[in-house]
Amino acid sequence: MTLASFLVPLAVAVVGAFAIEAAASSQRPSLRPADLAIRFLGYALITLFWFQFSWRPWLAASSCLLTLAILSVVDRLKRTVIGEPVVFSDLALLAQVPRHPQLYYTLPLTDLRIAGPLLLGLAAVTAWYVLEPAALPNGAGASVLAILGLPAGLAALVLAALSPFGQAALRRLFPRPDLARDVACYGLGATMMGYGLRRLGEKDARPPAGIGGEPDDEVVVVVQLESFLDPARLGGPDLPVMARVRAEAAQYGRLAVPAHGAYTMRSEHAVLTGLDPDSLGFGRYDPYLARKGDEPTSLARLARAAGFETVFVHPFHRDFFDRAQVFRRLGFDRLVMEDDFVDAPRIGPYIADVAVAERILAEVAPGGAHGPGGRRFVFSVTMENHGPWKLGRLAGIDEPLAQYLHHVTHTGQAVERLIDGLAGRRATLCVFGDHAPSLPDCRPPPSGPVATDYALFRFGRDDGQPPVRLDLTAAQLGRVLRDAISPKRPGLRG
């Protein structure tokens, strides 16, 4: 292999990748020489990554261009729907796409519209592999050494980036998460690599859990409502439950959440731990992937320490977001998931919210096998309002907003069922939306994710205090909820 036989395809890959990103992005790429050097290094590393599998320079260059084309298309779609560029942790979600294609607005692998292009692509790569000669050095020993040496060299680069010197250099390039800026400066490839390496090099600070007083609730129920906000804000009807919230809740208001239209785990983690996204460093984009549920401040761990039995209720697959493993580590004694809802009614593709509310009430019913002191803490995540919003989801209702409004009416009924079922008990109920729905009628503004709504009820008390409107962040709501489990001061305000 001559040097020119590799450098020419590499140059084509680098220039072509830059052209693809520049054409696809709505942001003007930085042309500063230092920024271009980092960007081009990212393209070169992608080319080398593909080159190690085939040792065919033009195949590797074409693979780099295809990679950047796919990333650019996904990035543009993601910015439109969610308001955020593609990030390194998105790669971890790829394994979920074939298992749950409907959640990612795609088709199953068995569908000819997906299987056909994949098979054609595989055939093209196979033909290319046969037609283009390998650019290996002469001699069996030299070839083996090259085949083993290139992956080892790439692995050595990763280890060097994780060394103190490498991390210091990366901190200068990526001092803090700023996706829009960094993608404009360095491109998708280099930014994804840099963020991933910054995350791997971070040392997580585990804040102390704190010790509070004796809880005065027998039941604490926290329900994360999928894609919920007051539908009146989208031009929909006034739900009866919203009037009850304003009249009966201890406090309520808008909830500033970490993402728009997706990334449930971010809001979920913030409420469960009380940790602000900024405190998570580069793990903020997928805190379950980054921290694996190892959270001393988890509400479930605090509840267990205070004598509550802890239960997680979620009518969906155990493997999604790796929730079964993560929630065990978060401190939940028992998981009630999709296999426990086999006979529950579905509305559209998912289990009805009212059915989830009934299951929650069954879990906290008086006289049940509760934990020490008869206390129970339930954290639930609903599914009925989950996308995608497409034709065929609901009979006779095709427009996405109309579908959402149909489902969110049931969400209101489910919350009212919980209010009525817990009234008279010594109990706390909190309901909140994880993020705004990913609808054409609800796009993220430049200022950030659209806020959702939350409400917090305190039953079995007559303190004479009127409902309070208080807007919070998801992490602040989590810190407020600690007082229901391990109180440190009277009242719940934030």
GROMACS .gro file of C-alpha atoms in nm:
model
  494
    1MET     CA    1   0.000   0.000   0.000
    2THR     CA    2   0.139   0.340  -0.096
    3LEU     CA    3   0.068   0.645   0.112
    4ALA     CA    4  -0.110   0.815  -0.178
    5SER     CA    5  -0.349   0.520  -0.219
    6PHE     CA    6  -0.487   0.600   0.127
    7LEU     CA    7  -0.446   0.978   0.146
    8VAL     CA    8  -0.650   1.052  -0.167
    9PRO     CA    9  -0.963   0.861  -0.045
   10LEU     CA   10  -0.910   1.009   0.302
   11ALA     CA   11  -0.905   1.361   0.156
   12VAL     CA   12  -1.222   1.287  -0.041
   13ALA     CA   13  -1.389   1.159   0.277
   14VAL     CA   14  -1.289   1.465   0.481
   15VAL     CA   15  -1.391   1.722   0.220
   16GLY     CA   16  -1.709   1.534   0.129
   17ALA     CA   17  -1.814   1.495   0.493
   18PHE     CA   18  -1.766   1.868   0.552
   19ALA     CA   19  -1.977   1.945   0.245
   20ILE     CA   20  -2.252   1.710   0.365
   21GLU     CA   21  -2.269   1.869   0.710
   22ALA     CA   22  -2.251   2.223   0.575
   23ALA     CA   23  -2.535   2.156   0.330
   24ALA     CA   24  -2.757   1.978   0.583
   25SER     CA   25  -2.712   2.207   0.882
   26SER     CA   26  -2.904   2.527   0.943
   27GLN     CA   27  -2.601   2.653   1.137
   28ARG     CA   28  -2.305   2.806   0.955
   29PRO     CA   29  -1.999   2.590   1.034
   30SER     CA   30  -1.698   2.760   1.188
   31LEU     CA   31  -1.414   2.820   0.944
   32ARG     CA   32  -1.150   2.898   1.205
   33PRO     CA   33  -0.839   2.690   1.125
   34ALA     CA   34  -0.824   2.538   1.475
   35ASP     CA   35  -1.193   2.439   1.462
   36LEU     CA   36  -1.153   2.295   1.112
   37ALA     CA   37  -0.856   2.089   1.229
   38ILE     CA   38  -1.063   1.928   1.506
   39ARG     CA   39  -1.354   1.873   1.267
   40PHE     CA   40  -1.133   1.712   1.002
   41LEU     CA   41  -0.967   1.494   1.266
   42GLY     CA   42  -1.312   1.364   1.355
   43TYR     CA   43  -1.384   1.278   0.992
   44ALA     CA   44  -1.044   1.108   0.960
   45LEU     CA   45  -1.105   0.896   1.269
   46ILE     CA   46  -1.443   0.784   1.135
   47THR     CA   47  -1.272   0.683   0.811
   48LEU     CA   48  -1.002   0.492   1.000
   49PHE     CA   49  -1.270   0.322   1.210
   50TRP     CA   50  -1.432   0.181   0.895
   51PHE     CA   51  -1.095   0.115   0.729
   52GLN     CA   52  -0.991  -0.130   1.003
   53PHE     CA   53  -1.272  -0.367   0.903
   54SER     CA   54  -1.190  -0.390   0.533
   55TRP     CA   55  -0.850  -0.231   0.455
   56ARG     CA   56  -1.011  -0.087   0.143
   57PRO     CA   57  -0.955   0.291   0.130
   58TRP     CA   58  -1.241   0.388  -0.102
   59LEU     CA   59  -1.487   0.165   0.083
   60ALA     CA   60  -1.382   0.329   0.411
   61ALA     CA   61  -1.416   0.677   0.257
   62SER     CA   62  -1.763   0.594   0.126
   63SER     CA   63  -1.859   0.454   0.467
   64CYS     CA   64  -1.750   0.780   0.631
   65LEU     CA   65  -1.963   0.982   0.388
   66LEU     CA   66  -2.263   0.756   0.446
   67THR     CA   67  -2.217   0.783   0.823
   68LEU     CA   68  -2.215   1.163   0.808
   69ALA     CA   69  -2.511   1.167   0.570
   70ILE     CA   70  -2.719   0.954   0.809
   71LEU     CA   71  -2.610   1.158   1.111
   72SER     CA   72  -2.693   1.483   0.933
   73VAL     CA   73  -3.043   1.366   0.837
   74VAL     CA   74  -3.114   1.244   1.191
   75ASP     CA   75  -2.964   1.563   1.335
   76ARG     CA   76  -3.187   1.788   1.123
   77LEU     CA   77  -3.497   1.586   1.216
   78LYS     CA   78  -3.404   1.586   1.584
   79ARG     CA   79  -3.346   1.961   1.588
   80THR     CA   80  -3.687   2.018   1.430
   81VAL     CA   81  -3.882   1.790   1.667
   82ILE     CA   82  -3.680   1.813   1.988
   83GLY     CA   83  -3.468   2.124   1.945
   84GLU     CA   84  -3.139   1.945   2.013
   85PRO     CA   85  -2.854   1.811   1.796
   86VAL     CA   86  -2.756   1.445   1.787
   87VAL     CA   87  -2.544   1.356   2.091
   88PHE     CA   88  -2.310   1.068   2.171
   89SER     CA   89  -2.552   0.895   2.410
   90ASP     CA   90  -2.802   0.857   2.124
   91LEU     CA   91  -2.583   0.573   1.996
   92ALA     CA   92  -2.675   0.371   2.305
   93LEU     CA   93  -3.042   0.396   2.203
   94LEU     CA   94  -2.976   0.230   1.865
   95ALA     CA   95  -3.016  -0.116   2.018
   96GLN     CA   96  -3.373  -0.023   2.116
   97VAL     CA   97  -3.478   0.080   1.766
   98PRO     CA   98  -3.521  -0.275   1.622
   99ARG     CA   99  -3.700  -0.388   1.940
  100HIS     CA  100  -3.932  -0.086   1.964
  101PRO     CA  101  -3.948   0.064   1.613
  102GLN     CA  102  -4.284   0.232   1.670
  103LEU     CA  103  -4.133   0.456   1.938
  104TYR     CA  104  -3.872   0.587   1.695
  105TYR     CA  105  -4.103   0.659   1.401
  106THR     CA  106  -3.954   0.378   1.197
  107LEU     CA  107  -4.055   0.038   1.064
  108PRO     CA  108  -3.957  -0.311   1.186
  109LEU     CA  109  -3.659  -0.477   1.020
  110THR     CA  110  -3.892  -0.733   0.865
  111ASP     CA  111  -4.074  -0.463   0.668
  112LEU     CA  112  -3.964  -0.469   0.302
  113ARG     CA  113  -3.920  -0.090   0.306
  114ILE     CA  114  -3.646  -0.137   0.566
  115ALA     CA  115  -3.521  -0.485   0.482
  116GLY     CA  116  -3.494  -0.407   0.109
  117PRO     CA  117  -3.251  -0.112   0.135
  118LEU     CA  118  -3.052  -0.293   0.405
  119LEU     CA  119  -3.010  -0.601   0.185
  120LEU     CA  120  -2.920  -0.387  -0.116
  121GLY     CA  121  -2.666  -0.201   0.094
  122LEU     CA  122  -2.517  -0.526   0.218
  123ALA     CA  123  -2.493  -0.655  -0.138
  124ALA     CA  124  -2.324  -0.333  -0.251
  125VAL     CA  125  -2.069  -0.351   0.032
  126THR     CA  126  -2.000  -0.717  -0.049
  127ALA     CA  127  -1.948  -0.638  -0.417
  128TRP     CA  128  -1.727  -0.341  -0.333
  129TYR     CA  129  -1.528  -0.561  -0.096
  130VAL     CA  130  -1.463  -0.805  -0.382
  131LEU     CA  131  -1.386  -0.545  -0.648
  132GLU     CA  132  -1.157  -0.312  -0.450
  133PRO     CA  133  -0.827  -0.479  -0.355
  134ALA     CA  134  -0.715  -0.468   0.006
  135ALA     CA  135  -0.449  -0.208   0.078
  136LEU     CA  136  -0.248  -0.434   0.308
  137PRO     CA  137   0.133  -0.433   0.315
  138ASN     CA  138   0.317  -0.708   0.134
  139GLY     CA  139   0.394  -1.023   0.328
  140ALA     CA  140   0.182  -1.229   0.563
  141GLY     CA  141   0.359  -1.109   0.875
  142ALA     CA  142   0.330  -0.743   0.783
  143SER     CA  143  -0.038  -0.788   0.696
  144VAL     CA  144  -0.116  -0.952   1.029
  145LEU     CA  145   0.076  -0.683   1.210
  146ALA     CA  146  -0.121  -0.412   1.028
  147ILE     CA  147  -0.457  -0.582   1.085
  148LEU     CA  148  -0.386  -0.603   1.459
  149GLY     CA  149  -0.200  -0.275   1.484
  150LEU     CA  150  -0.468  -0.038   1.352
  151PRO     CA  151  -0.737  -0.135   1.608
  152ALA     CA  152  -0.470  -0.129   1.879
  153GLY     CA  153  -0.366   0.218   1.766
  154LEU     CA  154  -0.724   0.347   1.777
  155ALA     CA  155  -0.769   0.192   2.122
  156ALA     CA  156  -0.446   0.361   2.232
  157LEU     CA  157  -0.587   0.696   2.118
  158VAL     CA  158  -0.893   0.641   2.338
  159LEU     CA  159  -0.674   0.552   2.637
  160ALA     CA  160  -0.459   0.860   2.574
  161ALA     CA  161  -0.773   1.075   2.566
  162LEU     CA  162  -0.873   0.930   2.904
  163SER     CA  163  -0.534   1.005   3.059
  164PRO     CA  164  -0.491   1.320   3.273
  165PHE     CA  165  -0.314   1.494   2.984
  166GLY     CA  166  -0.584   1.392   2.736
  167GLN     CA  167  -0.865   1.497   2.966
  168ALA     CA  168  -0.698   1.835   3.023
  169ALA     CA  169  -0.687   1.888   2.646
  170LEU     CA  170  -1.048   1.782   2.606
  171ARG     CA  171  -1.155   2.015   2.886
  172ARG     CA  172  -1.008   2.305   2.693
  173LEU     CA  173  -1.206   2.207   2.384
  174PHE     CA  174  -1.526   2.105   2.564
  175PRO     CA  175  -1.529   2.282   2.902
  176ARG     CA  176  -1.901   2.219   2.953
  177PRO     CA  177  -2.192   2.076   2.751
  178ASP     CA  178  -2.294   2.324   2.481
  179LEU     CA  179  -2.418   2.111   2.194
  180ALA     CA  180  -2.528   2.378   1.949
  181ARG     CA  181  -2.203   2.571   1.982
  182ASP     CA  182  -1.975   2.268   1.970
  183VAL     CA  183  -2.145   2.110   1.668
  184ALA     CA  184  -2.116   2.440   1.480
  185CYS     CA  185  -1.746   2.459   1.571
  186TYR     CA  186  -1.632   2.099   1.537
  187GLY     CA  187  -1.903   1.906   1.353
  188LEU     CA  188  -2.113   1.611   1.460
  189GLY     CA  189  -1.840   1.348   1.451
  190ALA     CA  190  -1.577   1.527   1.658
  191THR     CA  191  -1.837   1.658   1.905
  192MET     CA  192  -1.986   1.313   1.963
  193MET     CA  193  -1.639   1.168   2.019
  194GLY     CA  194  -1.533   1.455   2.244
  195TYR     CA  195  -1.847   1.442   2.456
  196GLY     CA  196  -1.824   1.064   2.491
  197LEU     CA  197  -1.461   1.084   2.603
  198ARG     CA  198  -1.540   1.371   2.842
  199ARG     CA  199  -1.816   1.160   2.994
  200LEU     CA  200  -1.590   0.856   3.034
  201GLY     CA  201  -1.329   1.074   3.205
  202GLU     CA  202  -1.569   1.236   3.451
  203LYS     CA  203  -1.575   1.137   3.816
  204ASP     CA  204  -1.930   1.147   3.945
  205ALA     CA  205  -1.986   1.331   4.269
  206ARG     CA  206  -2.238   1.145   4.485
  207PRO     CA  207  -2.409   1.397   4.714
  208PRO     CA  208  -2.505   1.277   5.061
  209ALA     CA  209  -2.862   1.162   5.094
  210GLY     CA  210  -2.935   1.359   5.410
  211ILE     CA  211  -3.136   1.240   5.707
  212GLY     CA  212  -3.477   1.382   5.786
  213GLY     CA  213  -3.746   1.333   6.041
  214GLU     CA  214  -4.018   1.074   6.078
  215PRO     CA  215  -4.255   1.072   5.777
  216ASP     CA  216  -4.617   1.150   5.854
  217ASP     CA  217  -4.758   0.989   5.536
  218GLU     CA  218  -4.866   0.629   5.506
  219VAL     CA  219  -4.871   0.655   5.127
  220VAL     CA  220  -4.666   0.861   4.881
  221VAL     CA  221  -4.756   0.830   4.512
  222VAL     CA  222  -4.559   1.006   4.237
  223VAL     CA  223  -4.687   0.968   3.881
  224GLN     CA  224  -4.492   1.078   3.577
  225LEU     CA  225  -4.752   1.144   3.309
  226GLU     CA  226  -4.627   1.077   2.959
  227SER     CA  227  -4.619   1.393   2.742
  228PHE     CA  228  -4.860   1.575   2.972
  229LEU     CA  229  -4.935   1.942   2.985
  230ASP     CA  230  -5.262   2.129   3.025
  231PRO     CA  231  -5.428   2.076   2.684
  232ALA     CA  232  -5.586   2.422   2.705
  233ARG     CA  233  -5.235   2.553   2.635
  234LEU     CA  234  -5.252   2.380   2.294
  235GLY     CA  235  -5.601   2.503   2.214
  236GLY     CA  236  -5.768   2.193   2.356
  237PRO     CA  237  -6.052   2.163   2.607
  238ASP     CA  238  -6.040   2.258   2.972
  239LEU     CA  239  -5.994   1.930   3.159
  240PRO     CA  240  -6.204   1.894   3.476
  241VAL     CA  241  -5.891   1.777   3.657
  242MET     CA  242  -5.719   2.113   3.602
  243ALA     CA  243  -5.999   2.291   3.789
  244ARG     CA  244  -5.955   2.042   4.074
  245VAL     CA  245  -5.580   2.104   4.072
  246ARG     CA  246  -5.630   2.477   4.114
  247ALA     CA  247  -5.889   2.424   4.388
  248GLU     CA  248  -5.755   2.124   4.582
  249ALA     CA  249  -5.379   2.087   4.533
  250ALA     CA  250  -5.136   2.203   4.800
  251GLN     CA  251  -4.928   2.350   4.520
  252TYR     CA  252  -4.917   2.338   4.142
  253GLY     CA  253  -4.764   2.516   3.847
  254ARG     CA  254  -4.542   2.489   3.541
  255LEU     CA  255  -4.254   2.245   3.547
  256ALA     CA  256  -3.932   2.331   3.362
  257VAL     CA  257  -3.805   2.000   3.221
  258PRO     CA  258  -3.467   1.908   3.068
  259ALA     CA  259  -3.590   1.808   2.720
  260HIS     CA  260  -3.868   1.865   2.470
  261GLY     CA  261  -4.077   1.587   2.318
  262ALA     CA  262  -3.851   1.297   2.421
  263TYR     CA  263  -3.582   1.180   2.666
  264THR     CA  264  -3.822   1.081   2.942
  265MET     CA  265  -3.530   0.955   3.149
  266ARG     CA  266  -3.395   1.308   3.200
  267SER     CA  267  -3.705   1.441   3.379
  268GLU     CA  268  -3.751   1.107   3.551
  269HIS     CA  269  -3.398   1.116   3.689
  270ALA     CA  270  -3.427   1.481   3.798
  271VAL     CA  271  -3.746   1.418   3.998
  272LEU     CA  272  -3.624   1.089   4.145
  273THR     CA  273  -3.291   1.233   4.259
  274GLY     CA  274  -3.342   1.608   4.295
  275LEU     CA  275  -3.025   1.662   4.091
  276ASP     CA  276  -3.011   1.945   3.838
  277PRO     CA  277  -2.890   1.849   3.488
  278ASP     CA  278  -2.599   2.091   3.521
  279SER     CA  279  -2.466   1.885   3.814
  280LEU     CA  280  -2.441   1.574   3.594
  281GLY     CA  281  -2.175   1.707   3.357
  282PHE     CA  282  -2.172   1.525   3.024
  283GLY     CA  283  -2.390   1.252   3.178
  284ARG     CA  284  -2.688   1.489   3.158
  285TYR     CA  285  -2.797   1.355   2.817
  286ASP     CA  286  -2.874   1.006   2.947
  287PRO     CA  287  -2.832   0.991   3.327
  288TYR     CA  288  -2.939   0.627   3.341
  289LEU     CA  289  -2.665   0.530   3.097
  290ALA     CA  290  -2.410   0.743   3.282
  291ARG     CA  291  -2.492   0.657   3.644
  292LYS     CA  292  -2.674   0.322   3.620
  293GLY     CA  293  -2.911   0.411   3.905
  294ASP     CA  294  -2.635   0.455   4.163
  295GLU     CA  295  -2.800   0.754   4.333
  296PRO     CA  296  -2.779   0.812   4.711
  297THR     CA  297  -3.045   1.084   4.686
  298SER     CA  298  -3.298   0.862   4.507
  299LEU     CA  299  -3.648   0.906   4.649
  300ALA     CA  300  -3.685   0.528   4.653
  301ARG     CA  301  -3.369   0.482   4.862
  302LEU     CA  302  -3.479   0.754   5.103
  303ALA     CA  303  -3.827   0.603   5.124
  304ARG     CA  304  -3.688   0.255   5.192
  305ALA     CA  305  -3.469   0.396   5.471
  306ALA     CA  306  -3.776   0.569   5.619
  307GLY     CA  307  -3.972   0.242   5.636
  308PHE     CA  308  -4.166   0.254   5.309
  309GLU     CA  309  -4.202  -0.040   5.077
  310THR     CA  310  -4.104   0.091   4.735
  311VAL     CA  311  -4.285  -0.003   4.413
  312PHE     CA  312  -4.230   0.104   4.053
  313VAL     CA  313  -4.535   0.080   3.821
  314HIS     CA  314  -4.481   0.113   3.446
  315PRO     CA  315  -4.689  -0.068   3.179
  316PHE     CA  316  -4.406  -0.117   2.930
  317HIS     CA  317  -4.106  -0.337   2.856
  318ARG     CA  318  -3.850  -0.401   3.128
  319ASP     CA  319  -3.560  -0.354   2.888
  320PHE     CA  320  -3.656  -0.003   2.775
  321PHE     CA  321  -3.392   0.244   2.906
  322ASP     CA  322  -3.267  -0.062   3.097
  323ARG     CA  323  -3.526   0.034   3.359
  324ALA     CA  324  -3.547  -0.306   3.530
  325GLN     CA  325  -3.181  -0.293   3.631
  326VAL     CA  326  -3.165   0.082   3.691
  327PHE     CA  327  -3.475   0.094   3.912
  328ARG     CA  328  -3.352  -0.189   4.128
  329ARG     CA  329  -3.038   0.014   4.194
  330LEU     CA  330  -3.245   0.327   4.254
  331GLY     CA  331  -3.398   0.144   4.550
  332PHE     CA  332  -3.726  -0.010   4.435
  333ASP     CA  333  -3.826  -0.332   4.607
  334ARG     CA  334  -4.071  -0.443   4.340
  335LEU     CA  335  -4.132  -0.364   3.974
  336VAL     CA  336  -4.483  -0.384   3.825
  337MET     CA  337  -4.431  -0.373   3.449
  338GLU     CA  338  -4.584  -0.481   3.118
  339ASP     CA  339  -4.620  -0.849   3.203
  340ASP     CA  340  -4.839  -0.743   3.500
  341PHE     CA  341  -5.079  -0.560   3.264
  342VAL     CA  342  -5.156  -0.842   3.019
  343ASP     CA  343  -5.530  -0.815   3.081
  344ALA     CA  344  -5.543  -0.436   3.110
  345PRO     CA  345  -5.724  -0.235   2.840
  346ARG     CA  346  -5.528  -0.050   2.577
  347ILE     CA  347  -5.627   0.276   2.413
  348GLY     CA  348  -5.432   0.297   2.093
  349PRO     CA  349  -5.103   0.106   2.115
  350TYR     CA  350  -5.047   0.145   2.489
  351ILE     CA  351  -5.201   0.053   2.824
  352ALA     CA  352  -5.474   0.299   2.928
  353ASP     CA  353  -5.381   0.558   3.189
  354VAL     CA  354  -5.693   0.482   3.391
  355ALA     CA  355  -5.583   0.117   3.415
  356VAL     CA  356  -5.248   0.233   3.553
  357ALA     CA  357  -5.427   0.451   3.811
  358GLU     CA  358  -5.636   0.151   3.920
  359ARG     CA  359  -5.323  -0.059   3.961
  360ILE     CA  360  -5.157   0.213   4.169
  361LEU     CA  361  -5.460   0.228   4.401
  362ALA     CA  362  -5.453  -0.150   4.432
  363GLU     CA  363  -5.087  -0.132   4.533
  364VAL     CA  364  -5.159   0.116   4.814
  365ALA     CA  365  -5.495  -0.029   4.926
  366PRO     CA  366  -5.542  -0.035   5.307
  367GLY     CA  367  -5.468  -0.373   5.459
  368GLY     CA  368  -5.218  -0.472   5.192
  369ALA     CA  369  -4.882  -0.633   5.261
  370HIS     CA  370  -4.704  -0.302   5.316
  371GLY     CA  371  -4.357  -0.239   5.445
  372PRO     CA  372  -4.254  -0.169   5.806
  373GLY     CA  373  -4.493   0.080   5.960
  374GLY     CA  374  -4.751   0.007   5.688
  375ARG     CA  375  -4.604   0.268   5.453
  376ARG     CA  376  -4.577   0.246   5.075
  377PHE     CA  377  -4.401   0.463   4.816
  378VAL     CA  378  -4.509   0.423   4.452
  379PHE     CA  379  -4.343   0.584   4.153
  380SER     CA  380  -4.527   0.530   3.826
  381VAL     CA  381  -4.466   0.618   3.462
  382THR     CA  382  -4.765   0.614   3.226
  383MET     CA  383  -4.761   0.531   2.853
  384GLU     CA  384  -5.097   0.612   2.691
  385ASN     CA  385  -4.984   0.955   2.562
  386HIS     CA  386  -4.664   0.825   2.404
  387GLY     CA  387  -4.605   0.889   2.034
  388PRO     CA  388  -4.586   0.837   1.748
  389TRP     CA  389  -4.890   1.030   1.632
  390LYS     CA  390  -4.971   0.876   1.296
  391LEU     CA  391  -5.255   0.738   1.085
  392GLY     CA  392  -5.417   0.425   1.221
  393ARG     CA  393  -5.340   0.494   1.585
  394LEU     CA  394  -5.704   0.566   1.673
  395ALA     CA  395  -6.008   0.471   1.465
  396GLY     CA  396  -6.161   0.780   1.308
  397ILE     CA  397  -5.904   1.021   1.455
  398ASP     CA  398  -5.614   1.093   1.219
  399GLU     CA  399  -5.487   1.442   1.305
  400PRO     CA  400  -5.197   1.424   1.558
  401LEU     CA  401  -5.325   1.696   1.790
  402ALA     CA  402  -5.673   1.542   1.793
  403GLN     CA  403  -5.520   1.205   1.887
  404TYR     CA  404  -5.327   1.367   2.169
  405LEU     CA  405  -5.632   1.549   2.303
  406HIS     CA  406  -5.826   1.221   2.299
  407HIS     CA  407  -5.561   1.050   2.509
  408VAL     CA  408  -5.495   1.339   2.746
  409THR     CA  409  -5.862   1.339   2.843
  410HIS     CA  410  -5.806   0.989   2.982
  411THR     CA  411  -5.496   1.115   3.164
  412GLY     CA  412  -5.714   1.370   3.340
  413GLN     CA  413  -5.962   1.098   3.434
  414ALA     CA  414  -5.677   0.884   3.571
  415VAL     CA  415  -5.552   1.168   3.790
  416GLU     CA  416  -5.903   1.232   3.920
  417ARG     CA  417  -5.931   0.863   4.002
  418LEU     CA  418  -5.613   0.888   4.208
  419ILE     CA  419  -5.735   1.201   4.386
  420ASP     CA  420  -6.062   1.033   4.480
  421GLY     CA  421  -5.891   0.707   4.575
  422LEU     CA  422  -5.640   0.871   4.809
  423ALA     CA  423  -5.875   1.129   4.964
  424GLY     CA  424  -5.912   1.068   5.336
  425ARG     CA  425  -5.583   0.878   5.359
  426ARG     CA  426  -5.269   1.023   5.515
  427ALA     CA  427  -5.111   1.056   5.174
  428THR     CA  428  -4.918   1.269   4.927
  429LEU     CA  429  -4.989   1.256   4.553
  430CYS     CA  430  -4.768   1.423   4.294
  431VAL     CA  431  -4.838   1.417   3.920
  432PHE     CA  432  -4.622   1.581   3.653
  433GLY     CA  433  -4.556   1.578   3.282
  434ASP     CA  434  -4.217   1.442   3.174
  435HIS     CA  435  -4.200   1.659   2.861
  436ALA     CA  436  -4.426   1.832   2.612
  437PRO     CA  437  -4.573   1.613   2.334
  438SER     CA  438  -4.373   1.588   2.012
  439LEU     CA  439  -4.651   1.733   1.797
  440PRO     CA  440  -4.636   1.963   1.494
  441ASP     CA  441  -4.848   2.201   1.703
  442CYS     CA  442  -4.594   2.204   1.987
  443ARG     CA  443  -4.243   2.266   1.859
  444PRO     CA  444  -3.960   2.373   2.092
  445PRO     CA  445  -3.893   2.748   2.093
  446PRO     CA  446  -3.535   2.883   2.075
  447SER     CA  447  -3.553   2.954   2.448
  448GLY     CA  448  -3.560   2.583   2.532
  449PRO     CA  449  -3.803   2.299   2.611
  450VAL     CA  450  -4.170   2.384   2.663
  451ALA     CA  451  -4.259   2.356   3.032
  452THR     CA  452  -4.509   2.091   3.140
  453ASP     CA  453  -4.748   2.102   3.438
  454TYR     CA  454  -4.733   1.949   3.784
  455ALA     CA  455  -4.959   1.926   4.090
  456LEU     CA  456  -4.896   1.814   4.446
  457PHE     CA  457  -5.179   1.707   4.677
  458ARG     CA  458  -5.162   1.653   5.053
  459PHE     CA  459  -5.448   1.441   5.186
  460GLY     CA  460  -5.558   1.378   5.544
  461ARG     CA  461  -5.460   1.725   5.665
  462ASP     CA  462  -5.657   2.036   5.741
  463ASP     CA  463  -5.394   2.309   5.761
  464GLY     CA  464  -5.622   2.575   5.615
  465GLN     CA  465  -5.367   2.675   5.352
  466PRO     CA  466  -5.504   2.767   5.007
  467PRO     CA  467  -5.348   2.618   4.692
  468VAL     CA  468  -5.027   2.791   4.585
  469ARG     CA  469  -4.913   2.847   4.225
  470LEU     CA  470  -4.537   2.788   4.224
  471ASP     CA  471  -4.337   2.712   3.910
  472LEU     CA  472  -4.047   2.470   3.961
  473THR     CA  473  -3.781   2.278   3.775
  474ALA     CA  474  -3.799   1.899   3.767
  475ALA     CA  475  -3.505   1.876   4.009
  476GLN     CA  476  -3.668   2.124   4.249
  477LEU     CA  477  -3.984   1.913   4.247
  478GLY     CA  478  -3.772   1.612   4.340
  479ARG     CA  479  -3.624   1.801   4.633
  480VAL     CA  480  -3.973   1.908   4.744
  481LEU     CA  481  -4.085   1.545   4.740
  482ARG     CA  482  -3.809   1.448   4.982
  483ASP     CA  483  -4.007   1.626   5.252
  484ALA     CA  484  -4.301   1.392   5.201
  485ILE     CA  485  -4.069   1.097   5.266
  486SER     CA  486  -3.817   1.237   5.510
  487PRO     CA  487  -3.946   1.578   5.625
  488LYS     CA  488  -3.702   1.848   5.735
  489ARG     CA  489  -3.939   2.141   5.758
  490PRO     CA  490  -4.317   2.194   5.757
  491GLY     CA  491  -4.502   2.232   5.433
  492LEU     CA  492  -4.411   2.167   5.073
  493ARG     CA  493  -4.317   2.466   4.868
  494GLY     CA  494  -3.978   2.432   4.693
   0.00000   0.00000   0.00000
